Coordinates of C-alpha atoms in Angstrom, one line a residue:
Chain D
D170 CA -10.2 16.5 9.1
T171 CA -9.6 12.7 8.1
A172 CA -8.1 12.7 4.8
V173 CA -9.3 9.3 3.8
S174 CA -12.1 7.4 5.9
Q175 CA -13.9 4.2 5.8
T176 CA -16.7 3.1 7.1
P177 CA -17.3 0.6 8.7
K178 CA -13.7 0.0 10.6
Y179 CA -15.0 -3.5 11.8
L180 CA -17.2 -6.1 10.0
V181 CA -18.4 -9.5 11.2
T182 CA -21.0 -11.5 9.1
Q183 CA -21.9 -14.6 8.2
M184 CA -20.8 -16.5 5.3
G185 CA -23.1 -16.1 2.4
N186 CA -24.0 -12.5 3.6
D187 CA -23.9 -9.4 1.3
K188 CA -22.0 -6.6 2.4
S189 CA -20.5 -3.2 2.0
I190 CA -17.8 -1.0 2.8
K191 CA -17.6 3.1 1.7
C192 CA -14.8 5.1 1.7
E193 CA -14.5 8.8 1.5
Q194 CA -11.1 11.4 0.3
N195 CA -11.1 15.1 1.4
L196 CA -7.8 15.6 -0.2
G197 CA -8.8 16.4 -3.7
H198 CA -7.7 13.6 -5.3
D199 CA -8.4 11.7 -8.7
T200 CA -7.8 8.3 -8.3
M201 CA -9.1 5.8 -5.7
Y202 CA -8.0 1.9 -4.7
W203 CA -8.7 -1.2 -3.1
Y204 CA -6.4 -2.7 -1.2
K205 CA -6.5 -6.2 0.3
Q206 CA -4.4 -7.0 3.0
D207 CA -3.9 -10.5 4.2
S208 CA -2.9 -12.3 8.0
K209 CA 0.3 -12.4 6.0
K210 CA 0.0 -8.6 5.8
F211 CA 0.3 -9.0 1.7
L212 CA -0.8 -5.9 0.2
K213 CA -2.3 -6.3 -3.0
I214 CA -4.5 -3.8 -5.2
M215 CA -8.0 -5.1 -6.2
F216 CA -9.0 -2.1 -8.2
S217 CA -8.9 1.2 -9.0
Y218 CA -10.8 4.6 -10.7
N219 CA -9.6 7.8 -12.1
N220 CA -12.3 10.2 -12.4
K221 CA -15.3 7.9 -12.0
E222 CA -13.7 5.5 -14.7
L223 CA -12.1 2.1 -13.9
I224 CA -8.4 1.5 -14.7
I225 CA -7.3 -1.1 -12.7
N226 CA -9.1 -4.4 -12.4
E227 CA -7.1 -6.9 -11.0
T228 CA -7.8 -11.0 -10.8
V229 CA -10.4 -10.6 -8.4
P230 CA -13.6 -13.1 -8.3
N231 CA -17.3 -11.3 -9.8
R232 CA -18.5 -11.0 -6.4
F233 CA -16.2 -8.2 -5.7
S234 CA -18.0 -5.3 -7.4
P235 CA -16.6 -1.8 -6.6
K236 CA -18.7 1.5 -7.7
S237 CA -17.2 5.5 -8.0
P238 CA -20.6 7.7 -7.6
D239 CA -18.0 10.4 -7.8
K240 CA -14.0 10.9 -7.4
A241 CA -14.3 11.6 -3.9
H242 CA -16.1 8.3 -3.1
L243 CA -15.3 4.5 -3.9
N244 CA -17.4 2.1 -2.2
L245 CA -16.9 -1.7 -2.1
H246 CA -19.8 -4.6 -2.0
I247 CA -19.0 -8.1 -1.7
N248 CA -21.6 -10.4 -2.4
S249 CA -22.0 -14.2 -0.9
L250 CA -19.0 -13.7 1.3
E251 CA -16.9 -16.8 1.6
L252 CA -14.0 -17.4 5.0
G253 CA -11.5 -16.7 2.4
D254 CA -12.7 -12.8 2.1
S255 CA -11.7 -12.4 5.8
A256 CA -9.0 -9.5 5.5
V257 CA -8.4 -5.8 6.1
Y258 CA -9.5 -3.7 3.1
F259 CA -7.7 -0.2 2.6
C260 CA -9.0 2.2 0.2
A261 CA -6.5 4.5 -0.8
S262 CA -6.4 8.0 -2.7
S263 CA -4.0 9.9 -5.0
R264 CA -3.4 12.3 -7.3
R265 CA -3.1 10.4 -11.0
T266 CA 0.6 9.6 -11.5
S267 CA 2.1 10.4 -15.4
G268 CA 4.7 8.1 -16.6
G269 CA 8.0 10.3 -15.7
L270 CA 10.1 8.6 -13.8
R271 CA 10.2 11.6 -11.1
A272 CA 6.7 11.9 -11.2
Y273 CA 5.5 10.3 -8.2
N274 CA 2.1 10.8 -6.4
E275 CA 2.0 9.1 -3.0
Q276 CA -1.3 7.3 -1.9
F277 CA -3.1 8.2 1.0
F278 CA -5.1 5.4 2.9
G279 CA -7.3 4.9 5.2
P280 CA -7.5 3.4 8.3
G281 CA -9.0 -0.4 6.6
T282 CA -12.2 -2.3 7.3
R283 CA -11.1 -5.6 9.0
L284 CA -13.9 -8.1 7.7
T285 CA -14.2 -11.1 9.4
V286 CA -16.4 -14.1 7.9
L287 CA -17.5 -16.7 9.8
Chain O
G1347 CA 5.1 -8.5 -14.1
Q1348 CA 6.6 -7.5 -10.8
S1349 CA 8.1 -8.9 -7.7
L1350 CA 9.6 -7.5 -4.9
E1351 CA 11.5 -9.5 -2.0
Q1352 CA 12.4 -8.1 1.5
P1353 CA 13.3 -9.9 4.6
S1354 CA 10.7 -10.7 6.5
E1355 CA 11.5 -9.4 10.2
V1356 CA 14.6 -7.2 11.2
T1357 CA 15.2 -6.5 15.0
A1358 CA 17.8 -3.9 16.1
V1359 CA 18.1 -2.0 19.7
E1360 CA 17.1 1.4 20.4
G1361 CA 19.5 3.8 19.0
A1362 CA 20.8 1.4 16.6
I1363 CA 20.7 2.2 12.5
V1364 CA 18.9 -0.5 10.9
Q1365 CA 19.3 -1.6 6.9
I1366 CA 15.7 -2.8 5.4
N1367 CA 16.6 -4.2 1.8
C1368 CA 14.2 -4.8 -1.2
T1369 CA 15.2 -6.6 -4.3
Y1370 CA 13.0 -6.4 -7.5
Q1371 CA 12.2 -7.5 -10.7
T1372 CA 10.2 -5.7 -13.1
S1373 CA 9.6 -5.5 -16.6
G1374 CA 9.9 -1.5 -16.6
F1375 CA 11.4 0.0 -13.5
Y1376 CA 9.5 3.5 -12.7
G1377 CA 10.8 3.8 -9.5
L1378 CA 11.1 2.9 -5.7
S1379 CA 8.4 3.7 -2.9
W1380 CA 8.6 2.8 0.6
Y1381 CA 6.1 2.6 2.9
Q1382 CA 5.6 2.3 6.9
Q1383 CA 2.7 1.0 8.7
H1384 CA 2.1 0.7 12.4
D1385 CA 0.2 -2.4 13.7
G1386 CA -3.9 -2.1 13.3
G1387 CA -2.9 0.7 11.1
A1388 CA -2.8 1.8 7.6
P1389 CA 0.3 2.2 5.8
T1390 CA 2.0 5.5 5.3
F1391 CA 4.1 6.7 2.7
L1392 CA 8.0 7.3 3.4
S1393 CA 10.1 7.9 0.7
Y1394 CA 10.6 7.5 -3.4
N1395 CA 13.5 6.8 -5.3
A1396 CA 13.8 7.4 -9.0
L1397 CA 17.2 7.4 -9.7
D1398 CA 20.4 5.7 -8.1
G1399 CA 22.0 6.9 -4.8
L1400 CA 20.7 8.1 -1.5
E1401 CA 17.8 10.1 -0.3
E1402 CA 17.6 11.4 3.1
T1403 CA 14.5 12.3 4.9
G1404 CA 15.8 13.1 8.6
R1405 CA 16.5 9.8 10.4
F1406 CA 15.2 7.9 7.5
S1407 CA 17.2 7.4 4.1
S1408 CA 16.3 5.4 0.8
F1409 CA 19.2 4.0 -1.3
L1410 CA 18.0 2.8 -5.0
S1411 CA 20.6 0.6 -7.3
R1412 CA 18.7 0.7 -10.4
S1413 CA 21.5 -1.7 -12.4
D1414 CA 21.6 -4.1 -9.1
S1415 CA 17.5 -3.7 -8.9
Y1416 CA 18.2 -3.2 -5.1
G1417 CA 16.9 -0.3 -2.9
Y1418 CA 17.3 -0.3 1.0
L1419 CA 16.0 1.8 3.7
L1420 CA 18.0 2.8 6.3
L1421 CA 16.5 4.1 10.0
Q1422 CA 18.7 5.4 12.2
E1423 CA 18.6 6.3 16.0
L1424 CA 15.7 3.8 16.1
Q1425 CA 13.2 4.9 18.6
M1426 CA 10.4 2.2 20.0
K1427 CA 7.6 4.3 17.7
D1428 CA 10.2 2.5 14.7
S1429 CA 8.7 -0.8 15.2
A1430 CA 6.4 -1.5 12.5
S1431 CA 6.0 -3.1 9.1
Y1432 CA 7.8 -1.7 6.2
F1433 CA 7.3 -2.3 2.6
C1434 CA 8.8 -1.2 -1.0
A1435 CA 6.8 -0.8 -4.2
V1436 CA 7.5 -0.5 -7.6
R1437 CA 5.0 1.0 -10.1
D1438 CA 3.3 -0.7 -12.8
S1439 CA 4.0 0.9 -16.1
N1440 CA 1.5 -1.7 -17.5
T1441 CA -1.6 0.1 -15.8
G1442 CA -0.5 3.7 -16.6
F1443 CA 1.6 3.9 -13.5
Q1444 CA -1.3 4.0 -11.1
K1445 CA -0.5 0.7 -9.7
L1446 CA 1.8 -0.2 -7.2
V1447 CA 2.9 -3.6 -6.1
F1448 CA 4.3 -3.9 -2.9
G1449 CA 6.8 -6.3 -1.7
T1450 CA 6.5 -8.8 1.1
G1451 CA 6.8 -6.4 3.8
T1452 CA 9.6 -6.3 6.4
R1453 CA 8.7 -6.6 10.3
L1454 CA 11.2 -4.2 12.6
L1455 CA 11.0 -5.3 16.0
V1456 CA 13.2 -2.6 18.1
S1457 CA 13.8 -3.3 22.0
P1458 CA 15.1 -1.3 24.5

């Protein structure tokens, strides 16, 4: 019954390697997100997809590439990992929010993937 | 752009009431939300304020004053399980309202 799931939960790897994190949601949402939370717990959005279309692409190194094969899945591939990439990466999903002030669709977060680059 | 400021840490004892403040600067305001995150866990949604005033959900209430660009989360009858980090967040109208900008987070420590 997991709403938003991520794999793997922990990822320990060497600098320079390439790794992927996978995310799946079974909530029927049409929008998915990747967030990075650093060691100071600052939570910052990286990417967002709506119905497989990229709608948010923050200032993130080109080494990070998201891919959404369908609206229930959003993966994150990271090339040439660096020490500074060490963080917890959260996937989230929601229904698309309209511009109305009262309209708000909460985001549901996955359990996170703790990435450690050695 | 948006920026949100919160106190870094708040401490309180079980049974007490605590208020976590959030001041924000936004180019266009579209509501203030609150998320809770336990250590090692994922952020979970607590509340959303679109208009001025107090919204109550059980032991938690959230307040908004748009004229002051200020909001707070009020936690009553504190329990040990309320020890967590609390984040305020605003929506970014420049990206079609899908983007949430989170505050710096407030770590709440509840002691016996």
